[in-house]
Short mmCIF file of C-alpha atoms in Angstrom, two decimals:
data_model
loop_
_atom_site.label_atom_id
_atom_site.label_comp_id
_atom_site.label_asym_id
_atom_site.label_seq_id
_atom_site.Cartn_x
_atom_site.Cartn_y
_atom_site.Cartn_z
CA MET I 1 -31.52 -71.16 -23.01
CA ASP I 2 -28.97 -71.52 -25.74
CA SER I 3 -25.50 -72.68 -25.01
CA PRO I 4 -23.12 -69.79 -24.63
CA LEU I 5 -20.59 -71.71 -26.59
CA THR I 6 -22.66 -71.79 -29.73
CA LEU I 7 -23.97 -68.93 -31.82
CA GLU I 8 -26.82 -69.01 -34.22
CA PRO I 9 -26.90 -66.29 -36.87
CA LEU I 10 -29.88 -63.97 -36.72
CA PHE I 11 -29.54 -63.05 -40.36
CA HIS I 12 -26.98 -62.85 -43.10
CA ILE I 13 -25.52 -59.90 -44.91
CA GLY I 14 -24.29 -61.55 -48.03
CA PRO I 15 -22.13 -64.42 -46.92
CA VAL I 16 -21.61 -62.92 -43.47
CA PRO I 17 -23.73 -64.34 -40.71
CA ILE I 18 -24.85 -61.72 -38.20
CA THR I 19 -25.21 -63.05 -34.70
CA ALA I 20 -26.87 -61.55 -31.63
CA PRO I 21 -23.66 -60.31 -29.97
CA VAL I 22 -22.82 -58.40 -33.12
CA VAL I 23 -26.24 -56.75 -33.20
CA VAL I 24 -26.06 -55.84 -29.51
CA THR I 25 -22.57 -54.50 -30.04
CA TRP I 26 -23.83 -52.35 -32.90
CA ALA I 27 -26.54 -51.01 -30.61
CA ILE I 28 -23.97 -50.28 -27.92
CA LEU I 29 -21.71 -48.70 -30.51
CA VAL I 30 -24.47 -46.43 -31.76
CA GLY I 31 -25.59 -45.53 -28.25
CA LEU I 32 -22.09 -44.66 -27.11
CA ALA I 33 -21.40 -42.75 -30.31
CA VAL I 34 -24.57 -40.71 -29.96
CA PHE I 35 -23.93 -40.11 -26.27
CA ALA I 36 -20.34 -39.04 -26.95
CA ALA I 37 -21.32 -36.76 -29.81
CA VAL I 38 -24.18 -35.13 -27.89
CA SER I 39 -22.43 -34.80 -24.55
CA THR I 40 -19.26 -33.27 -25.99
CA ARG I 41 -20.98 -30.88 -28.36
CA HIS I 42 -20.90 -27.89 -26.03
CA LEU I 43 -17.95 -28.36 -23.75
CA LYS I 44 -17.12 -25.32 -21.63
CA LEU I 45 -14.36 -24.26 -19.28
CA THR I 46 -16.99 -24.14 -16.56
CA PRO I 47 -18.40 -27.66 -16.84
CA GLY I 48 -21.94 -28.85 -16.29
CA LYS I 49 -22.93 -32.10 -14.62
CA VAL I 50 -22.49 -34.36 -17.67
CA GLN I 51 -19.22 -32.69 -18.62
CA THR I 52 -18.00 -33.05 -15.05
CA VAL I 53 -18.72 -36.81 -15.15
CA LEU I 54 -16.97 -37.14 -18.50
CA GLU I 55 -13.94 -35.21 -17.26
CA LEU I 56 -13.87 -37.28 -14.09
CA PHE I 57 -13.92 -40.45 -16.18
CA VAL I 58 -11.13 -39.25 -18.47
CA THR I 59 -8.94 -38.02 -15.62
CA THR I 60 -9.50 -41.29 -13.76
CA VAL I 61 -8.42 -43.28 -16.80
CA ASP I 62 -5.41 -41.00 -17.20
CA GLY I 63 -4.52 -41.41 -13.56
CA GLN I 64 -4.77 -45.18 -13.76
CA ILE I 65 -2.56 -45.29 -16.85
CA ARG I 66 -0.04 -42.89 -15.33
CA ASP I 67 0.14 -44.75 -12.03
CA THR I 68 0.61 -48.10 -13.75
CA MET I 69 2.77 -47.23 -16.74
CA GLN I 70 4.62 -44.18 -15.38
CA ARG I 71 4.04 -42.62 -18.78
CA ASP I 72 2.13 -39.86 -20.45
CA PRO I 73 -1.38 -41.35 -20.73
CA ALA I 74 -2.38 -39.55 -23.92
CA PRO I 75 -1.36 -42.27 -26.44
CA PHE I 76 -3.20 -44.98 -24.47
CA ARG I 77 -6.19 -43.00 -23.24
CA ALA I 78 -8.59 -43.80 -26.06
CA LEU I 79 -7.82 -47.54 -26.18
CA ILE I 80 -8.00 -48.13 -22.41
CA GLY I 81 -11.03 -45.88 -22.00
CA THR I 82 -12.86 -47.55 -24.86
CA ILE I 83 -12.12 -51.02 -23.50
CA PHE I 84 -13.45 -50.06 -20.08
CA LEU I 85 -16.54 -48.30 -21.42
CA PHE I 86 -17.42 -51.04 -23.90
CA VAL I 87 -16.94 -53.89 -21.45
CA LEU I 88 -18.87 -52.04 -18.76
CA VAL I 89 -21.79 -51.18 -21.01
CA ALA I 90 -21.77 -54.63 -22.56
CA ASN I 91 -21.80 -56.30 -19.14
CA TRP I 92 -24.57 -54.03 -17.87
CA SER I 93 -26.64 -54.59 -21.01
CA ALA I 94 -27.75 -57.82 -19.33
CA LEU I 95 -30.08 -55.69 -17.26
CA LEU I 96 -32.24 -55.06 -20.29
CA PRO I 97 -34.85 -57.79 -20.73
CA GLY I 98 -34.08 -60.16 -23.55
CA ILE I 99 -30.62 -58.79 -24.09
CA GLU I 100 -27.68 -61.09 -23.69
CA PRO I 101 -24.43 -59.23 -23.12
CA PRO I 102 -21.93 -59.58 -25.96
CA THR I 103 -19.18 -60.27 -23.45
CA ALA I 104 -21.04 -63.43 -22.43
CA HIS I 105 -19.90 -64.88 -25.76
CA LEU I 106 -16.40 -66.02 -26.41
CA GLU I 107 -16.02 -64.23 -29.74
CA THR I 108 -16.47 -60.76 -28.23
CA ASP I 109 -14.03 -61.41 -25.42
CA ALA I 110 -11.60 -62.93 -27.87
CA ALA I 111 -11.93 -59.87 -30.10
CA LEU I 112 -11.13 -57.59 -27.16
CA ALA I 113 -8.20 -59.76 -26.13
CA LEU I 114 -6.98 -59.83 -29.71
CA VAL I 115 -7.05 -56.02 -29.81
CA VAL I 116 -5.10 -55.88 -26.57
CA PHE I 117 -2.64 -58.46 -27.87
CA ILE I 118 -2.02 -56.52 -31.04
CA ALA I 119 -1.85 -53.21 -29.14
CA THR I 120 0.76 -54.73 -26.85
CA ILE I 121 2.92 -55.63 -29.80
CA VAL I 122 2.38 -52.32 -31.57
CA TYR I 123 3.07 -50.16 -28.52
CA GLY I 124 6.05 -52.35 -27.58
CA ILE I 125 7.63 -51.97 -30.97
CA ALA I 126 6.80 -48.27 -31.05
CA ALA I 127 8.43 -47.71 -27.69
CA ARG I 128 11.43 -50.03 -27.92
CA GLY I 129 11.88 -50.68 -31.60
CA MET I 130 11.57 -54.09 -33.19
CA LYS I 131 14.88 -55.32 -31.84
CA GLY I 132 14.26 -53.95 -28.39
CA TYR I 133 10.78 -55.40 -28.25
CA LEU I 134 11.94 -58.83 -29.34
CA GLY I 135 14.76 -58.53 -26.86
CA THR I 136 12.25 -58.39 -24.03
CA PHE I 137 11.45 -62.03 -24.69
CA ALA I 138 15.02 -62.92 -23.74
CA GLU I 139 14.76 -61.25 -20.37
CA PRO I 140 16.07 -62.00 -17.88
CA SER I 141 17.79 -64.76 -19.91
CA TRP I 142 17.46 -66.30 -23.35
CA VAL I 143 16.34 -69.44 -21.60
CA MET I 144 13.14 -67.65 -20.79
CA ILE I 145 12.22 -67.10 -24.45
CA PRO I 146 9.86 -70.11 -24.70
CA LEU I 147 8.22 -69.24 -21.43
CA ASN I 148 7.81 -65.63 -22.40
CA LEU I 149 6.29 -66.62 -25.72
CA VAL I 150 3.87 -68.94 -23.97
CA GLU I 151 3.10 -66.22 -21.47
CA GLN I 152 2.10 -63.90 -24.27
CA ILE I 153 -0.45 -66.41 -25.42
CA THR I 154 -1.68 -67.60 -22.09
CA ARG I 155 -2.22 -64.21 -20.58
CA THR I 156 -4.27 -63.25 -23.61
CA PHE I 157 -6.29 -66.38 -23.18
CA SER I 158 -6.64 -65.59 -19.51
CA LEU I 159 -8.17 -62.25 -20.46
CA VAL I 160 -10.68 -64.02 -22.65
CA VAL I 161 -11.52 -66.75 -20.21
CA ARG I 162 -11.76 -64.46 -17.16
CA LEU I 163 -14.21 -62.07 -18.77
CA PHE I 164 -16.13 -64.75 -20.55
CA GLY I 165 -16.40 -66.97 -17.49
CA ASN I 166 -17.54 -64.23 -15.14
CA VAL I 167 -20.12 -62.68 -17.41
CA MET I 168 -21.38 -65.92 -18.90
CA SER I 169 -21.72 -67.50 -15.49
CA GLY I 170 -23.67 -64.54 -14.21
CA VAL I 171 -26.03 -64.65 -17.13
CA PHE I 172 -26.50 -68.38 -16.77
CA VAL I 173 -27.08 -68.23 -13.04
CA VAL I 174 -29.68 -65.51 -13.47
CA GLY I 175 -31.30 -67.47 -16.29
CA ILE I 176 -31.38 -70.70 -14.30
CA VAL I 177 -32.72 -69.00 -11.18
CA LEU I 178 -35.30 -67.17 -13.26
CA SER I 179 -36.47 -70.41 -14.78
CA LEU I 180 -36.72 -72.13 -11.42
CA ALA I 181 -37.98 -69.36 -9.12
CA GLY I 182 -40.27 -66.37 -9.34
CA LEU I 183 -39.94 -63.19 -11.32
CA PHE I 184 -38.16 -61.08 -8.71
CA VAL I 185 -35.91 -63.73 -7.18
CA PRO I 186 -32.93 -63.14 -9.50
CA ILE I 187 -32.84 -59.41 -8.71
CA PRO I 188 -30.09 -59.74 -6.05
CA LEU I 189 -28.11 -61.85 -8.47
CA MET I 190 -28.59 -59.21 -11.14
CA ALA I 191 -27.34 -56.60 -8.72
CA LEU I 192 -24.37 -58.80 -8.10
CA ASP I 193 -23.92 -59.00 -11.86
CA LEU I 194 -23.75 -55.19 -11.93
CA LEU I 195 -20.88 -55.27 -9.48
CA THR I 196 -19.24 -58.17 -11.26
CA GLY I 197 -19.59 -56.42 -14.59
CA ALA I 198 -18.00 -53.23 -13.29
CA VAL I 199 -15.20 -55.12 -11.61
CA GLN I 200 -14.53 -57.18 -14.74
CA ALA I 201 -14.48 -54.06 -16.88
CA TYR I 202 -11.99 -52.49 -14.50
CA ILE I 203 -9.88 -55.66 -14.38
CA PHE I 204 -9.84 -56.03 -18.15
CA ALA I 205 -8.81 -52.38 -18.58
CA VAL I 206 -6.14 -52.54 -15.88
CA LEU I 207 -4.71 -55.77 -17.28
CA ALA I 208 -4.59 -54.17 -20.70
CA ILE I 209 -2.66 -51.27 -19.16
CA VAL I 210 -0.30 -53.68 -17.43
CA PHE I 211 0.35 -55.72 -20.58
CA ILE I 212 0.88 -52.68 -22.76
CA GLY I 213 2.98 -51.00 -20.10
CA ALA I 214 5.16 -54.10 -19.74
CA ALA I 215 5.69 -54.22 -23.48
CA ALA I 216 6.42 -50.50 -23.79
CA GLY I 217 8.63 -50.40 -20.71
CA GLU I 218 9.01 -47.46 -18.38
CA SER I 219 9.24 -43.99 -19.75
CA PRO I 220 12.72 -42.42 -19.62
CA GLY I 221 11.20 -39.57 -17.68
CA ARG I 222 8.43 -39.37 -15.17
CA PRO I 223 5.16 -37.75 -16.26
CA THR I 224 5.24 -34.01 -16.13
CA SER I 225 3.67 -32.08 -13.32
CA GLU I 226 0.84 -30.97 -15.60
CA GLN I 227 -0.03 -34.56 -16.26
CA GLY I 228 0.24 -35.29 -12.59
CA GLU I 229 -2.27 -32.58 -11.84
CA THR I 230 -4.66 -34.06 -14.39
CA SER I 231 -5.04 -37.20 -12.33
CA SER I 232 -6.01 -35.38 -9.21
CA MET X 1 -16.94 -75.59 -28.53
CA THR X 2 -16.63 -73.69 -31.78
CA ILE X 3 -15.50 -70.21 -32.56
CA ASP X 4 -17.58 -68.15 -34.93
CA TRP X 5 -14.80 -66.45 -36.80
CA TRP X 6 -17.18 -64.10 -38.57
CA THR X 7 -18.47 -62.90 -35.25
CA LEU X 8 -14.94 -62.63 -33.93
CA GLY X 9 -13.94 -60.52 -36.89
CA LEU X 10 -17.06 -58.37 -36.77
CA GLN X 11 -16.63 -57.76 -33.04
CA THR X 12 -13.03 -56.81 -33.59
CA LEU X 13 -14.09 -54.46 -36.33
CA ASN X 14 -16.91 -53.11 -34.16
CA PHE X 15 -14.51 -52.43 -31.34
CA LEU X 16 -12.07 -50.64 -33.61
CA VAL X 17 -14.91 -48.53 -34.97
CA LEU X 18 -16.05 -47.76 -31.46
CA LEU X 19 -12.47 -46.94 -30.53
CA TRP X 20 -12.23 -44.45 -33.40
CA ILE X 21 -15.62 -42.90 -32.57
CA LEU X 22 -14.92 -42.47 -28.89
CA LYS X 23 -11.45 -41.18 -29.57
CA ARG X 24 -12.86 -38.70 -32.06
CA PHE X 25 -15.98 -37.61 -30.17
CA LEU X 26 -15.26 -38.28 -26.51
CA PHE X 27 -11.67 -38.54 -25.36
CA ARG X 28 -10.12 -35.96 -27.64
CA PRO X 29 -12.62 -33.14 -26.93
CA VAL X 30 -12.77 -33.88 -23.21
CA SER X 31 -9.01 -34.04 -22.84
CA ARG X 32 -8.73 -30.88 -24.92
CA ILE X 33 -11.14 -28.97 -22.69
CA ILE X 34 -9.25 -30.23 -19.63
CA GLU X 35 -6.00 -28.98 -21.12
CA GLU X 36 -7.64 -25.66 -21.95
CA ARG X 37 -8.84 -25.33 -18.39
CA GLN X 38 -5.39 -26.20 -17.10
CA ALA X 39 -3.89 -23.66 -19.47
CA ALA X 40 -6.42 -21.08 -18.30
CA ALA X 41 -5.64 -21.94 -14.70
CA HIS X 42 -1.93 -21.67 -15.37
CA ALA X 43 -2.47 -18.39 -17.16
CA ALA X 44 -4.54 -17.13 -14.25
CA LEU X 45 -1.86 -18.30 -11.85
CA ASP X 46 0.85 -16.67 -13.94
CA GLU X 47 -1.23 -13.51 -14.11
CA ALA X 48 -1.80 -13.63 -10.39
CA GLU X 49 1.90 -14.21 -9.85
CA ALA X 50 2.70 -11.30 -12.13
CA ALA X 51 0.16 -9.15 -10.31
CA ARG X 52 1.61 -10.27 -6.99
CA ARG X 53 5.11 -9.48 -8.21
CA GLU X 54 3.95 -6.12 -9.49
CA ALA X 55 2.16 -5.43 -6.23
CA ARG X 56 5.32 -6.38 -4.35
CA GLU X 57 7.35 -4.05 -6.53
CA VAL X 58 4.82 -1.27 -6.01
CA ARG X 59 4.88 -1.95 -2.29
CA ASP X 60 8.66 -1.88 -2.24
CA ALA X 61 8.68 1.33 -4.25
CA ALA X 62 6.09 2.82 -1.91
CA GLN X 63 8.20 1.77 1.06
CA VAL X 64 11.29 3.36 -0.46
CA GLU X 65 9.27 6.49 -1.21
CA ALA X 66 7.91 6.52 2.33
CA GLU X 67 11.42 6.19 3.74
CA ARG X 68 12.59 8.97 1.45
CA VAL X 69 9.68 11.15 2.52
CA ALA X 70 10.40 10.36 6.15
CA ALA X 71 14.05 11.28 5.66
CA ALA X 72 13.08 14.46 3.85
CA ARG X 73 10.61 15.23 6.61
CA SER X 74 13.32 14.76 9.22
CA ASP X 75 15.62 17.03 7.24
CA VAL X 76 12.90 19.65 6.87
CA LEU X 77 12.09 19.41 10.55
CA ALA X 78 15.74 19.70 11.50
CA ALA X 79 16.19 22.66 9.17
CA ALA X 80 13.02 24.26 10.50
CA GLN X 81 14.21 23.67 14.05
CA GLN X 82 17.56 25.24 13.28
CA GLU X 83 15.82 28.14 11.56
CA ALA X 84 13.51 28.49 14.53
CA GLU X 85 16.50 28.47 16.87
CA ARG X 86 18.21 31.13 14.79
CA GLU X 87 15.03 33.19 14.62
CA LYS X 88 14.54 32.74 18.34
CA SER X 89 18.09 33.89 19.03
CA ARG X 90 17.65 36.84 16.69
CA LEU X 91 14.34 37.82 18.25
CA LEU X 92 15.79 37.45 21.74
CA LYS X 93 18.75 39.57 20.75
CA GLU X 94 16.49 42.17 19.20
CA ALA X 95 14.17 42.09 22.18
CA ARG X 96 17.10 42.37 24.54
CA ALA X 97 18.51 45.24 22.51
CA ALA X 98 15.08 46.88 22.41
CA ALA X 99 14.72 46.35 26.12
CA ASP X 100 18.17 47.78 26.72
CA THR X 101 17.35 50.73 24.49
CA ALA X 102 14.03 51.21 26.26
CA LEU X 103 15.76 50.92 29.62
CA ALA X 104 18.42 53.41 28.52
CA GLU X 105 15.78 55.75 27.14
CA GLY X 106 13.74 55.29 30.29
CA ALA X 107 16.80 55.94 32.41
CA ALA X 108 17.65 59.02 30.34
CA GLU X 109 14.06 60.21 30.54
CA LEU X 110 14.05 59.49 34.21
CA GLU X 111 17.29 61.43 34.54
CA ARG X 112 15.82 64.28 32.56
CA VAL X 113 12.70 64.27 34.67
CA ARG X 114 14.77 64.04 37.77
CA GLU X 115 16.95 66.96 36.64
CA ALA X 116 13.89 68.98 35.63
CA GLN X 117 12.31 68.23 38.97
CA ALA X 118 15.53 69.11 40.68
CA ARG X 119 15.72 72.38 38.77
CA ALA X 120 12.10 73.16 39.47
CA LEU X 121 12.64 72.26 43.07
CA ALA X 122 15.75 74.44 43.21
CA GLU X 123 13.90 77.33 41.58
CA ASP X 124 11.02 76.85 43.96
CA ALA X 125 13.45 76.68 46.83
CA ALA X 126 15.26 79.80 45.58
CA GLN X 127 11.97 81.59 45.04
CA LEU X 128 10.88 80.50 48.49
CA ALA X 129 14.18 81.66 49.93
CA THR X 130 13.88 84.95 48.10
CA ASP X 131 10.35 85.42 49.31
CA ILE X 132 11.37 84.55 52.86
CA ALA X 133 14.37 86.85 52.73
CA GLY X 134 12.23 89.62 51.21
CA ARG X 135 9.62 89.28 53.89
CA LEU X 136 12.21 89.16 56.63
CA LEU X 137 14.06 92.19 55.20
CA ALA X 138 10.81 94.04 54.85
CA ARG X 139 10.51 93.91 58.60
CA LEU X 140 13.78 95.82 58.98
CA PRO X 141 12.84 99.34 57.82
CA GLU X 142 15.71 101.18 59.36
CA VAL X 143 18.38 99.04 58.09
CA ALA X 144 16.76 99.03 54.72
CA ARG X 145 16.55 102.79 54.34
CA PRO X 146 17.81 104.11 51.05
CA THR X 147 20.48 105.97 52.84
CA ALA X 148 22.37 102.78 53.50
CA PHE X 149 22.49 102.06 49.79
CA ILE X 150 23.57 105.48 48.50
CA ASP X 151 27.29 104.78 48.86
CA GLY X 152 26.94 101.35 47.26
CA LEU X 153 25.05 102.82 44.32
CA ALA X 154 27.64 105.55 43.88
CA GLU X 155 30.46 102.98 43.92
CA ALA X 156 28.63 100.89 41.31
CA VAL X 157 28.26 103.95 39.07
CA ALA X 158 31.92 104.67 39.58
CA ASP X 159 32.74 101.17 38.30
CA LEU X 160 30.94 101.90 35.01
CA PRO X 161 33.07 102.61 31.95
CA ASP X 162 33.94 106.25 31.53
CA ALA X 163 32.06 106.55 28.24
CA THR X 164 28.91 105.26 29.86
CA ARG X 165 29.33 107.24 32.95
CA ALA X 166 30.21 110.52 31.16
CA GLY X 167 26.80 111.48 29.86
CA MET X 168 24.69 110.02 32.57
CA GLY X 169 22.19 112.56 33.98
CA ALA X 170 23.59 115.42 31.96
CA ASP X 171 20.78 115.92 29.49
CA THR X 172 18.29 113.25 30.28
CA PRO X 173 17.30 112.90 33.91
CA LEU X 174 18.18 109.63 35.59
CA ARG X 175 15.36 107.68 37.16
CA VAL X 176 15.96 106.72 40.74
CA ARG X 177 13.80 103.91 42.00
CA ALA X 178 13.70 103.32 45.75
CA ALA X 179 11.96 100.70 47.86
CA GLN X 180 10.71 103.47 50.08
CA ASP X 181 9.95 107.05 49.52
CA MET X 182 13.18 108.97 49.96
CA ALA X 183 13.30 112.02 52.12
CA GLU X 184 14.58 115.25 50.67
CA GLU X 185 17.73 114.90 52.69
CA GLU X 186 18.34 111.44 51.27
CA ARG X 187 17.71 112.71 47.74
CA ASN X 188 20.25 115.48 48.18
CA MET X 189 22.79 113.09 49.62
CA LEU X 190 22.29 110.85 46.58
CA ARG X 191 22.53 113.75 44.20
CA ARG X 192 25.75 114.89 45.85
CA ARG X 193 27.36 111.48 45.83
CA LEU X 194 26.47 110.88 42.19
CA GLY X 195 27.82 114.35 41.38
CA GLU X 196 31.09 113.28 42.94
CA VAL X 197 31.25 110.11 40.90
CA LEU X 198 29.98 111.53 37.59
CA GLY X 199 31.78 114.82 37.81
CA HIS X 200 28.60 116.84 37.35
CA SER X 201 25.35 117.24 39.14
CA PRO X 202 22.93 114.84 37.54
CA LYS X 203 19.24 115.45 37.01
CA LEU X 204 17.23 112.92 38.95
CA THR X 205 13.63 111.80 39.12
CA PHE X 206 12.44 109.64 41.99
CA GLU X 207 10.08 106.68 41.99
CA VAL X 208 8.99 104.31 44.71
CA ASP X 209 9.03 100.56 43.95
CA PRO X 210 8.37 98.33 47.00
CA GLY X 211 9.36 95.35 44.89
CA LEU X 212 13.00 96.34 45.36
CA VAL X 213 12.63 95.25 49.03
CA ALA X 214 15.40 97.54 50.08
CA GLY X 215 17.89 99.64 48.16
CA LEU X 216 18.11 101.84 45.08
CA GLU X 217 18.12 101.42 41.33
CA LEU X 218 19.45 104.03 38.92
CA VAL X 219 18.05 103.83 35.40
CA GLY X 220 19.82 105.74 32.69
CA PRO X 221 19.40 105.86 28.94
CA HIS X 222 22.35 103.52 28.43
CA ALA X 223 22.75 101.75 31.73
CA VAL X 224 20.91 100.48 34.78
CA VAL X 225 22.69 100.33 38.12
CA ARG X 226 21.10 98.24 40.82
CA ASP X 227 21.85 98.24 44.47
CA HIS X 228 18.91 96.67 46.11
CA PHE X 229 17.97 93.42 47.75
CA ARG X 230 15.77 92.16 44.99
CA ALA X 231 18.68 92.23 42.58
CA ASP X 232 20.86 90.55 45.19
CA LEU X 233 18.26 87.90 45.82
CA GLU X 234 17.85 87.28 42.09
CA ARG X 235 21.57 86.85 41.71
CA ILE X 236 21.60 84.47 44.64
CA ARG X 237 18.78 82.50 43.12
CA GLU X 238 20.53 82.31 39.76
CA GLU X 239 23.66 81.17 41.48
CA LEU X 240 21.75 78.52 43.38
CA SER X 241 20.01 77.33 40.25
CA ARG X 242 23.26 77.22 38.34
CA HIS X 243 24.93 75.14 41.04
CA ASP X 244 22.06 72.67 41.26
#
């Protein structure tokens, strides 16, 4: 088993080395794109089973965003939902034989954390303005500016390390057990990895909501009743 | 530990691409269909509310109409009752008047019948009295002899007007009707007495009529002089009938 901290390119496209996590991510990207395109082709007011699951997922994401941010979830829906879906599918891709989940590599987790970091800044500035956003670093006092700056970095790193550590450890444990014991022994651990993967996807998405919500601040008004009904 | 920056960049790019794809093909259409369903539900609710409001208005209008109809019905019933009372009073009055008229007519008819019966009874009684008197007088032949009536007849002729009395028995014989056949002596006595009253000896013819009961009757061309019981009894009967 290769070290999770090193990546060997599978091939090169020009000067760009293409590694396994990138290829798996492309596969996930294509699969999700095809699934989304096919499943939303014939949406109806009276939903079928697949549409019902999709609507349940979207309303759940909306409800989570609304409960955490106290804001209209529409501007954040796609980002949070995509983070959750990608991390979940990437984590569960470990179930496929020979596939190593992209989130078991630091670069993928760092890319996700980088997106969240940038989104936090963008949404913060959009909601508060540049001066208002920068002013949040001086809260509750200007003395806290260094700590707040460090917090911005550390919490992003914590996102990376949390996801990376949990997924990588699961993959390694399963790999080690598989190399030491029989074929079916790691199955309980793989089942545990399913749970861990779902929980980590949820945690990553919720933390993204929290970080973005903290940067954007509370909405001047509560979500409307229509939006409230959407979460139910 | 090393970071593969190419991989980091590609994964970031991959995620952004995935974000765009899912936003374009998953979240936007699903959220749109949810909003459409909510809009449809709101529209249905609004429509239902409008229908409920309309139904309430129709119900209120129907209630008002029902109350109006009930009030009109009460008015019509009251008017009909008053009309019925008036008609009843009128009919009672008419019936009472008709009954009074019928009673009056009945009483008048009864009075007429009673009077007619009384008259008939009086006539019957008079006839019966006449018959009884006739029969009783018929049993008194001596008293009833024509002789006893000669003076009375002569006095009655004497009471006639002179013009009537002047020509009696002069040219046309006078008919003398007697209840019994008169003897020659009685006829001469009568002729003599009439001669005294008339101033001349009249010509006489004699007839017997038992219906006279008793007495004489002198029949002339212009006058009839009666002095017999039948005439008396008829007078009595007329008097009795007149007094009843």
